[in-house]
Short mmCIF file of C-alpha atoms in Angstrom, two decimals:
data_model
loop_
_atom_site.label_atom_id
_atom_site.label_comp_id
_atom_site.label_asym_id
_atom_site.label_seq_id
_atom_site.Cartn_x
_atom_site.Cartn_y
_atom_site.Cartn_z
CA MET A 1 135.85 69.94 45.66
CA ASN A 2 137.77 66.62 45.31
CA ARG A 3 136.25 63.17 45.47
CA ARG A 4 137.72 62.46 48.94
CA ARG A 5 135.87 65.40 50.47
CA ILE A 6 132.71 64.40 48.63
CA SER A 7 133.00 60.84 49.95
CA LEU A 8 133.45 62.20 53.48
CA PHE A 9 130.24 64.24 53.17
CA VAL A 10 128.39 61.20 51.91
CA LEU A 11 129.70 59.07 54.81
CA VAL A 12 128.56 61.65 57.39
CA ALA A 13 125.16 62.04 55.77
CA VAL A 14 124.49 58.34 55.28
CA PHE A 15 125.96 56.70 58.40
CA ILE A 16 126.63 59.19 61.18
CA MET A 17 123.98 61.93 61.02
CA PRO A 18 120.92 59.61 61.15
CA LEU A 19 122.12 58.34 64.51
CA LEU A 20 122.17 61.78 66.18
CA PRO A 21 118.40 62.53 66.28
CA SER A 22 117.55 59.13 67.80
CA ILE A 23 120.18 59.54 70.53
CA HIS A 24 118.92 63.01 71.31
CA VAL A 25 115.26 61.95 71.15
CA ARG A 26 115.93 59.40 73.88
CA ALA A 27 117.69 62.02 76.01
CA THR A 28 114.88 64.52 75.41
CA GLN A 29 112.21 61.93 76.33
CA ALA A 30 113.92 61.35 79.67
CA THR A 31 113.98 65.09 80.26
CA ARG A 32 110.34 65.34 79.19
CA ASP A 33 109.51 62.68 81.79
CA ARG A 34 111.35 64.73 84.42
CA VAL A 35 109.49 67.88 83.37
CA GLN A 36 106.14 66.07 83.53
CA GLN A 37 106.94 64.63 86.96
CA ALA A 38 108.11 68.05 88.19
CA ASP A 39 104.93 69.59 86.81
CA ARG A 40 102.80 66.95 88.59
CA ASP A 41 104.70 67.57 91.84
CA ARG A 42 104.28 71.30 91.38
CA GLN A 43 100.56 70.91 90.73
CA ARG A 44 100.22 68.67 93.78
CA ALA A 45 102.00 71.29 95.91
CA ARG A 46 99.82 74.02 94.41
CA ASP A 47 96.69 72.01 95.27
CA GLN A 48 97.96 71.47 98.81
CA VAL A 49 98.62 75.19 99.19
CA GLN A 50 95.10 75.94 97.90
CA ASP A 51 93.56 73.42 100.29
CA THR A 52 95.50 74.85 103.23
CA GLN A 53 94.53 78.39 102.24
CA ASN A 54 90.88 77.31 102.16
CA LEU A 55 91.32 75.68 105.57
CA LEU A 56 92.95 78.82 106.96
CA GLN A 57 90.14 80.97 105.58
CA GLY A 58 87.62 78.65 107.21
CA VAL A 59 89.40 78.85 110.58
CA ARG A 60 89.59 82.63 110.38
CA TYR A 61 85.92 82.86 109.39
CA GLU A 62 84.97 80.67 112.34
CA MET A 63 87.15 82.83 114.61
CA GLY A 64 85.34 85.91 113.35
CA VAL A 65 81.93 84.34 113.99
CA LEU A 66 83.07 83.21 117.43
CA MET A 67 84.45 86.64 118.25
CA GLU A 68 81.11 88.20 117.33
CA GLN A 69 79.34 85.70 119.57
CA MET A 70 81.76 86.53 122.40
CA ARG A 71 81.05 90.22 121.94
CA GLU A 72 77.33 89.49 122.21
CA LEU A 73 77.94 87.44 125.35
CA ASP A 74 80.00 90.28 126.79
CA MET A 75 77.12 92.67 126.16
CA ARG A 76 74.69 90.19 127.73
CA LEU A 77 77.02 89.87 130.70
CA VAL A 78 77.17 93.65 131.09
CA ASP A 79 73.36 93.86 130.86
CA ALA A 80 73.03 91.01 133.38
CA ALA A 81 75.46 92.74 135.75
CA GLU A 82 73.50 95.98 135.48
CA ALA A 83 70.25 94.11 136.05
CA LEU A 84 71.77 92.32 139.05
CA GLU A 85 72.91 95.66 140.42
CA ASP A 86 69.37 97.01 140.01
CA VAL A 87 68.02 93.93 141.84
CA GLU A 88 70.58 94.42 144.59
CA MET A 89 69.54 98.06 144.91
CA ALA A 90 65.88 97.04 145.01
CA LEU A 91 66.68 94.41 147.64
CA VAL A 92 68.60 96.95 149.71
CA GLY A 93 65.68 99.38 149.43
CA THR A 94 63.23 96.68 150.46
CA GLU A 95 65.41 95.72 153.40
CA ALA A 96 65.55 99.38 154.40
CA ARG A 97 61.78 99.70 154.15
CA ILE A 98 61.32 96.52 156.17
CA THR A 99 63.68 97.86 158.81
CA ALA A 100 61.79 101.15 158.93
CA ALA A 101 58.46 99.32 159.08
CA GLU A 102 59.71 97.11 161.87
CA ALA A 103 60.85 100.23 163.72
CA ASP A 104 57.41 101.79 163.16
CA LEU A 105 55.79 98.61 164.38
CA GLU A 106 57.91 98.63 167.49
CA LEU A 107 57.01 102.28 168.17
CA ALA A 108 53.34 101.56 167.58
CA GLN A 109 53.53 98.61 169.89
CA GLN A 110 55.30 100.73 172.52
CA GLU A 111 52.70 103.52 172.23
CA SER A 112 49.93 100.95 172.34
CA ASP A 113 51.48 99.43 175.44
CA ILE A 114 51.72 102.89 177.05
CA GLN A 115 48.14 103.76 176.21
CA TYR A 116 47.03 100.37 177.36
CA GLU A 117 48.83 100.76 180.67
CA LEU A 118 47.29 104.25 181.13
CA LEU A 119 43.87 102.85 180.42
CA ARG A 120 44.45 99.95 182.78
CA ALA A 121 45.58 102.37 185.52
CA ARG A 122 42.53 104.54 185.05
CA LEU A 123 40.19 101.59 185.02
CA ARG A 124 41.90 100.17 188.06
CA ALA A 125 41.44 103.51 189.86
CA MET A 126 37.81 103.67 188.80
CA HIS A 127 37.30 100.10 189.95
CA GLU A 128 38.84 100.83 193.27
CA ALA A 129 36.67 103.94 193.65
CA GLY A 130 33.59 102.02 192.62
CA PRO A 131 30.40 103.58 191.27
CA ILE A 132 30.62 106.34 193.83
CA GLY A 133 33.47 107.85 191.98
CA HIS A 134 31.35 108.52 188.92
CA LEU A 135 28.49 109.69 191.14
CA ASP A 136 30.84 112.03 192.95
CA VAL A 137 31.87 113.51 189.64
CA ILE A 138 28.23 113.82 188.63
CA PHE A 139 26.86 115.11 191.96
CA GLN A 140 29.60 117.67 192.15
CA ALA A 141 27.98 119.38 189.19
CA GLU A 142 26.81 122.86 190.03
CA SER A 143 24.05 122.92 187.48
CA PHE A 144 22.21 120.66 185.11
CA VAL A 145 24.29 121.90 182.24
CA ASP A 146 27.39 121.19 184.22
CA PHE A 147 25.92 117.79 184.98
CA LEU A 148 25.40 117.10 181.33
CA MET A 149 28.87 118.30 180.48
CA ARG A 150 30.36 116.10 183.18
CA MET A 151 28.41 113.12 181.85
CA GLU A 152 29.55 113.94 178.31
CA ASN A 153 33.15 114.24 179.42
CA ILE A 154 33.00 110.89 181.15
CA ARG A 155 31.49 109.36 178.00
CA THR A 156 33.99 111.16 175.73
CA ILE A 157 36.92 110.00 177.82
CA SER A 158 35.71 106.45 177.59
CA GLU A 159 35.17 106.73 173.83
CA PHE A 160 38.56 108.42 173.37
CA ASP A 161 40.28 105.69 175.25
CA GLN A 162 38.54 103.11 173.09
CA GLU A 163 39.34 105.09 169.92
CA VAL A 164 43.01 105.38 170.87
CA LEU A 165 43.14 101.67 171.51
CA ASP A 166 41.38 100.94 168.25
CA ARG A 167 43.64 103.30 166.31
CA LEU A 168 46.73 101.79 167.88
CA GLU A 169 45.55 98.31 167.07
CA ASP A 170 44.74 99.37 163.50
CA ALA A 171 48.20 100.93 163.17
CA GLU A 172 49.79 97.75 164.42
CA ARG A 173 47.80 95.72 161.90
CA ARG A 174 48.73 98.06 159.05
CA VAL A 175 52.40 98.00 159.98
CA ALA A 176 52.29 94.23 160.37
CA ASP A 177 50.58 93.88 156.98
CA ASN A 178 53.14 96.20 155.44
CA ILE A 179 55.95 94.16 156.93
CA GLU A 180 54.38 91.01 155.53
CA LEU A 181 54.09 92.60 152.08
CA LEU A 182 57.66 93.85 152.27
CA ASP A 183 58.78 90.40 153.37
CA ARG A 184 57.07 88.84 150.34
CA GLU A 185 58.67 91.49 148.15
CA ARG A 186 62.03 90.68 149.71
CA ARG A 187 61.53 86.98 148.93
CA LEU A 188 60.53 87.77 145.34
CA ILE A 189 63.48 90.09 144.87
CA GLY A 190 65.71 87.49 146.49
CA ASN A 191 64.49 84.86 144.05
CA LEU A 192 65.02 87.32 141.20
CA TYR A 193 68.50 88.01 142.52
CA LEU A 194 69.30 84.29 142.56
CA ALA A 195 67.85 83.85 139.07
CA GLN A 196 69.91 86.79 137.81
CA GLN A 197 73.01 85.35 139.42
CA ASP A 198 72.29 82.01 137.74
CA ALA A 199 71.82 83.76 134.39
CA MET A 200 75.11 85.57 134.85
CA ALA A 201 76.80 82.29 135.74
CA GLN A 202 75.43 80.70 132.56
CA VAL A 203 76.64 83.64 130.43
CA GLU A 204 80.04 83.52 132.10
CA ALA A 205 80.26 79.75 131.54
CA ALA A 206 79.29 80.18 127.87
CA LEU A 207 81.81 83.00 127.51
CA ALA A 208 84.53 80.86 129.11
CA GLU A 209 83.68 77.98 126.78
CA GLN A 210 83.75 80.30 123.76
CA ALA A 211 87.05 81.78 124.92
CA GLN A 212 88.54 78.29 125.24
CA TRP A 213 87.30 77.36 121.77
CA PHE A 214 88.66 80.65 120.40
CA GLU A 215 92.04 79.82 121.91
CA THR A 216 91.90 76.42 120.22
CA LEU A 217 91.06 78.07 116.89
CA ALA A 218 93.91 80.54 117.37
CA GLU A 219 96.29 77.62 117.89
CA ASN A 220 94.87 75.96 114.76
CA GLU A 221 95.33 79.21 112.85
CA GLU A 222 98.96 79.43 113.90
CA ALA A 223 99.60 75.78 113.02
CA THR A 224 97.85 76.22 109.65
CA GLU A 225 99.89 79.34 108.90
CA LEU A 226 103.09 77.42 109.64
CA LEU A 227 101.91 74.57 107.42
CA LEU A 228 100.99 77.01 104.65
CA GLU A 229 104.41 78.66 104.89
CA ALA A 230 106.11 75.26 104.60
CA GLN A 231 103.90 74.26 101.67
CA ARG A 232 104.63 77.53 99.89
CA ALA A 233 108.33 76.96 100.40
CA GLU A 234 107.92 73.47 98.95
CA GLN A 235 105.90 74.87 96.05
CA HIS A 236 108.62 77.44 95.36
CA ALA A 237 111.27 74.73 95.44
CA LEU A 238 109.22 72.57 93.06
CA ASP A 239 108.71 75.59 90.78
CA VAL A 240 112.46 76.02 90.69
CA ILE A 241 112.93 72.32 89.93
CA PHE A 242 110.28 72.54 87.21
CA GLY A 243 111.94 75.63 85.76
CA GLN A 244 115.31 73.88 85.70
CA ALA A 245 113.82 70.79 84.09
CA GLN A 246 111.94 72.94 81.56
CA ALA A 247 115.12 74.89 80.80
CA ALA A 248 116.98 71.61 80.32
CA LEU A 249 114.21 70.39 78.03
CA ASN A 250 114.26 73.63 76.05
CA ALA A 251 118.04 73.37 75.75
CA GLU A 252 117.74 69.79 74.54
CA ILE A 253 114.99 70.73 72.11
CA ALA A 254 117.18 73.57 70.82
CA GLU A 255 120.08 71.16 70.58
CA ALA A 256 117.87 68.66 68.76
CA GLU A 257 116.82 71.41 66.34
CA ARG A 258 120.44 72.38 65.86
CA ARG A 259 121.33 68.74 65.23
CA ARG A 260 118.40 68.42 62.83
CA ILE A 261 119.52 71.51 60.92
CA ALA A 262 123.08 70.20 60.91
CA ASP A 263 121.80 66.83 59.71
CA ALA A 264 119.80 68.49 56.96
CA ALA A 265 122.82 70.56 56.02
CA ALA A 266 124.96 67.43 55.93
CA ARG A 267 122.43 65.64 53.75
CA ALA A 268 122.20 68.70 51.50
CA ALA A 269 125.98 68.76 51.31
CA ALA A 270 125.98 65.08 50.43
CA GLU A 271 123.32 65.63 47.80
CA GLN A 272 125.29 68.58 46.43
CA ALA A 273 128.39 66.46 46.38
CA GLU A 274 126.57 63.77 44.47
CA ARG A 275 125.18 66.39 42.11
CA LEU A 276 128.64 67.81 41.61
CA GLN A 277 129.83 64.32 40.85
CA ARG A 278 127.09 63.95 38.27
CA LEU A 279 127.74 67.38 36.81
CA GLY A 280 131.40 66.61 36.61
CA SER A 281 130.66 63.57 34.47
CA LEU A 282 128.19 65.19 32.03
CA ASP A 283 128.83 64.03 28.45
CA GLY A 284 126.76 66.51 26.50
CA PRO A 285 127.21 69.63 24.45
CA PHE A 286 125.74 71.91 27.16
CA HIS A 287 126.85 73.22 30.55
CA TRP A 288 124.29 73.28 33.42
CA PRO A 289 123.16 76.95 33.66
CA THR A 290 123.09 77.30 37.47
CA PRO A 291 125.18 76.21 40.45
CA ALA A 292 124.70 72.62 41.58
CA SER A 293 122.74 73.74 44.67
CA ALA A 294 119.83 74.92 42.50
CA ARG A 295 117.00 72.43 42.01
CA ILE A 296 114.40 71.78 39.32
CA THR A 297 110.95 72.93 40.40
CA SER A 298 108.98 72.37 37.19
CA ASN A 299 109.78 69.93 34.37
CA PHE A 300 109.34 70.14 30.62
CA GLY A 301 105.93 69.20 29.19
CA PRO A 302 102.27 69.45 30.24
CA ARG A 303 101.45 71.32 33.47
CA THR A 304 99.03 73.81 35.03
CA ASN A 305 100.24 77.38 34.64
CA PRO A 306 100.79 78.79 38.20
CA ILE A 307 99.66 82.24 37.02
CA THR A 308 96.65 81.53 34.81
CA ARG A 309 95.78 78.15 36.41
CA ARG A 310 95.25 76.77 32.92
CA SER A 311 96.76 73.69 31.33
CA GLU A 312 99.73 74.36 29.07
CA ASN A 313 102.80 72.77 27.56
CA HIS A 314 105.81 73.92 29.55
CA ARG A 315 108.53 74.72 26.98
CA GLY A 316 111.48 74.41 29.35
CA VAL A 317 112.44 73.63 32.93
CA ASP A 318 112.23 75.88 35.95
CA ILE A 319 115.26 75.84 38.24
CA GLY A 320 114.59 77.28 41.70
CA ALA A 321 117.35 79.44 43.17
CA PRO A 322 117.63 82.59 45.32
CA THR A 323 117.54 85.99 43.62
CA GLY A 324 121.02 86.96 42.50
CA THR A 325 122.21 83.39 41.86
CA ARG A 326 124.55 83.35 38.85
CA ILE A 327 123.35 82.09 35.44
CA TYR A 328 125.94 80.55 33.09
CA ALA A 329 125.96 80.20 29.29
CA ALA A 330 125.21 76.58 28.36
CA GLN A 331 127.54 76.67 25.29
CA ASP A 332 129.58 79.00 23.14
CA GLY A 333 127.57 81.30 20.89
CA TYR A 334 126.29 84.78 20.12
CA VAL A 335 123.69 86.72 22.12
CA ARG A 336 120.60 87.21 20.01
CA LEU A 337 118.47 88.94 22.76
CA ALA A 338 119.28 90.53 26.12
CA ALA A 339 116.21 92.56 27.07
CA TRP A 340 112.65 92.44 28.41
CA HIS A 341 110.73 89.72 26.59
CA GLY A 342 107.00 89.85 27.46
CA GLY A 343 105.94 87.37 30.13
CA TYR A 344 109.52 86.06 30.29
CA GLY A 345 110.66 89.33 31.89
CA LEU A 346 114.38 90.07 31.50
CA THR A 347 115.62 87.43 29.08
CA VAL A 348 118.83 86.29 27.34
CA ILE A 349 118.73 84.18 24.13
CA ILE A 350 121.96 82.71 22.76
CA ASP A 351 122.38 81.07 19.35
CA HIS A 352 124.71 78.08 19.15
CA ALA A 353 126.10 75.92 16.37
CA GLY A 354 124.07 73.06 14.85
CA GLY A 355 120.76 75.00 14.90
CA TYR A 356 120.57 75.09 18.74
CA SER A 357 119.65 78.10 20.86
CA THR A 358 119.16 78.53 24.63
CA LEU A 359 116.83 80.85 26.51
CA TYR A 360 117.31 82.20 30.09
CA ALA A 361 114.21 84.05 31.46
CA HIS A 362 112.88 85.96 34.56
CA ASN A 363 116.35 87.34 35.25
CA SER A 364 116.93 90.04 37.83
CA ARG A 365 119.87 91.43 35.80
CA ASN A 366 121.58 90.76 32.47
CA PHE A 367 125.34 91.08 32.04
CA VAL A 368 125.54 90.62 28.26
CA SER A 369 124.10 92.48 25.30
CA ALA A 370 122.79 91.53 21.86
CA GLY A 371 125.52 90.60 19.32
CA GLN A 372 128.03 89.77 22.06
CA ARG A 373 130.00 86.51 21.80
CA VAL A 374 129.91 84.33 24.94
CA THR A 375 131.69 81.16 25.92
CA ARG A 376 130.53 78.01 27.68
CA GLY A 377 130.15 78.61 31.48
CA GLN A 378 130.36 82.41 31.18
CA HIS A 379 128.35 84.45 33.77
CA ILE A 380 125.64 86.05 31.67
CA ALA A 381 122.83 87.01 34.15
CA ASN A 382 121.43 86.63 37.68
CA VAL A 383 118.34 84.70 38.80
CA GLY A 384 115.27 86.86 39.49
CA SER A 385 111.45 86.91 39.35
CA THR A 386 110.63 89.35 36.58
CA GLY A 387 107.71 88.94 34.20
CA GLN A 388 105.01 86.36 34.96
CA SER A 389 106.72 84.64 37.87
CA THR A 390 105.58 83.41 41.29
CA GLY A 391 109.07 83.51 42.80
CA PRO A 392 112.79 83.68 42.00
CA HIS A 393 113.83 80.98 39.52
CA LEU A 394 115.44 80.45 36.11
CA HIS A 395 113.24 79.39 33.21
CA PHE A 396 115.69 77.52 30.91
CA GLU A 397 114.92 76.36 27.37
CA ILE A 398 116.85 74.56 24.68
CA ARG A 399 115.52 74.98 21.16
CA ARG A 400 116.52 72.98 18.09
CA ASN A 401 115.78 74.68 14.80
CA GLY A 402 113.41 76.97 16.68
CA SER A 403 111.38 74.19 18.42
CA PRO A 404 111.63 73.67 22.20
CA VAL A 405 113.03 70.29 23.30
CA ASN A 406 113.40 68.75 26.75
CA PRO A 407 116.62 70.23 28.14
CA LEU A 408 117.21 67.33 30.54
CA GLN A 409 117.96 64.92 27.68
CA TYR A 410 121.21 66.75 27.18
CA PHE A 411 122.35 66.19 30.77
CA ASN A 412 122.94 63.05 32.82
CA PHE A 413 119.94 63.35 35.21
#
């Protein structure tokens, strides 16, 4: 990588990339405002739909109650009609009985008149004949027994005539009384008939009023259904608008995340470029053992052991890198060890001139063997997490005459 490309990465990271999130944040905030407004509109429409549904349920409930009341009024009207028919039949029967009684009275009066006329004729004849007539009847008796019988007959005839007259008068009185009773019954039944008619009229008026109110409720139901349909259509439209706004917001959030990742990548590239610049200007006897993208995760010196959680003196530096990252020889030399080395896991130790040696631990794989000569920058192993390790990294040590020293003093960090 040449310095021009490195400078370009630095320019993008330092001047251009920081501007992108702020521009997008403003755009996303505007979209968030649209989403919130769309959500408020959608909630308002949902509340309106709920209110209208409650109103429609209330109208339908009232229609059901009213329909039940109308059914009861219909039954009352049927009962009233049947009762009125019974009253009419009773009135007709009473009228018929009155007619028959009046006919009986007329016959009784006619019979009484006939009997009365017969009696008057007989009395008139007896008056015209005078007392002699009775004496003639008596003296014409042939014997005393006949005389007594004739006297008895005369008396019996007189009593019979009186009895007939009395019976006829009594019959007239009874018929007249019966007619009077029937007439009172007719008046009572007539009053009952009028009262029943009035009751029917009241039921019919109430039924008509209920029917009119039911018709009004039916119109309200239809209007409410139309309103509910329109509100549901509006709610659906607002749901669509909200979905579009939410999709736009999600797209902008995704774009913001993409820009953030790109920004982070650009900054990482700039940092790597700077690191490469530094590595390219190292003035020491050692070559950095990993690619420039690797980073130091634990320095030389006192620290808390991540495995035992005890204080210790860290004898090297830990360089974090993914498993499989290449490890390079820091200087020319001979491999003293390339094997498992206790808590270090797979390890490579190289002896160099001047009493120096370097150690590379926790490797996933070694590519050299003991006694082999290696050169500066040669690929000798891959990063791993063998031995006592909490994750993939390279534990790197520089020793001088067998004593660990801070490796970073030999590099321009």
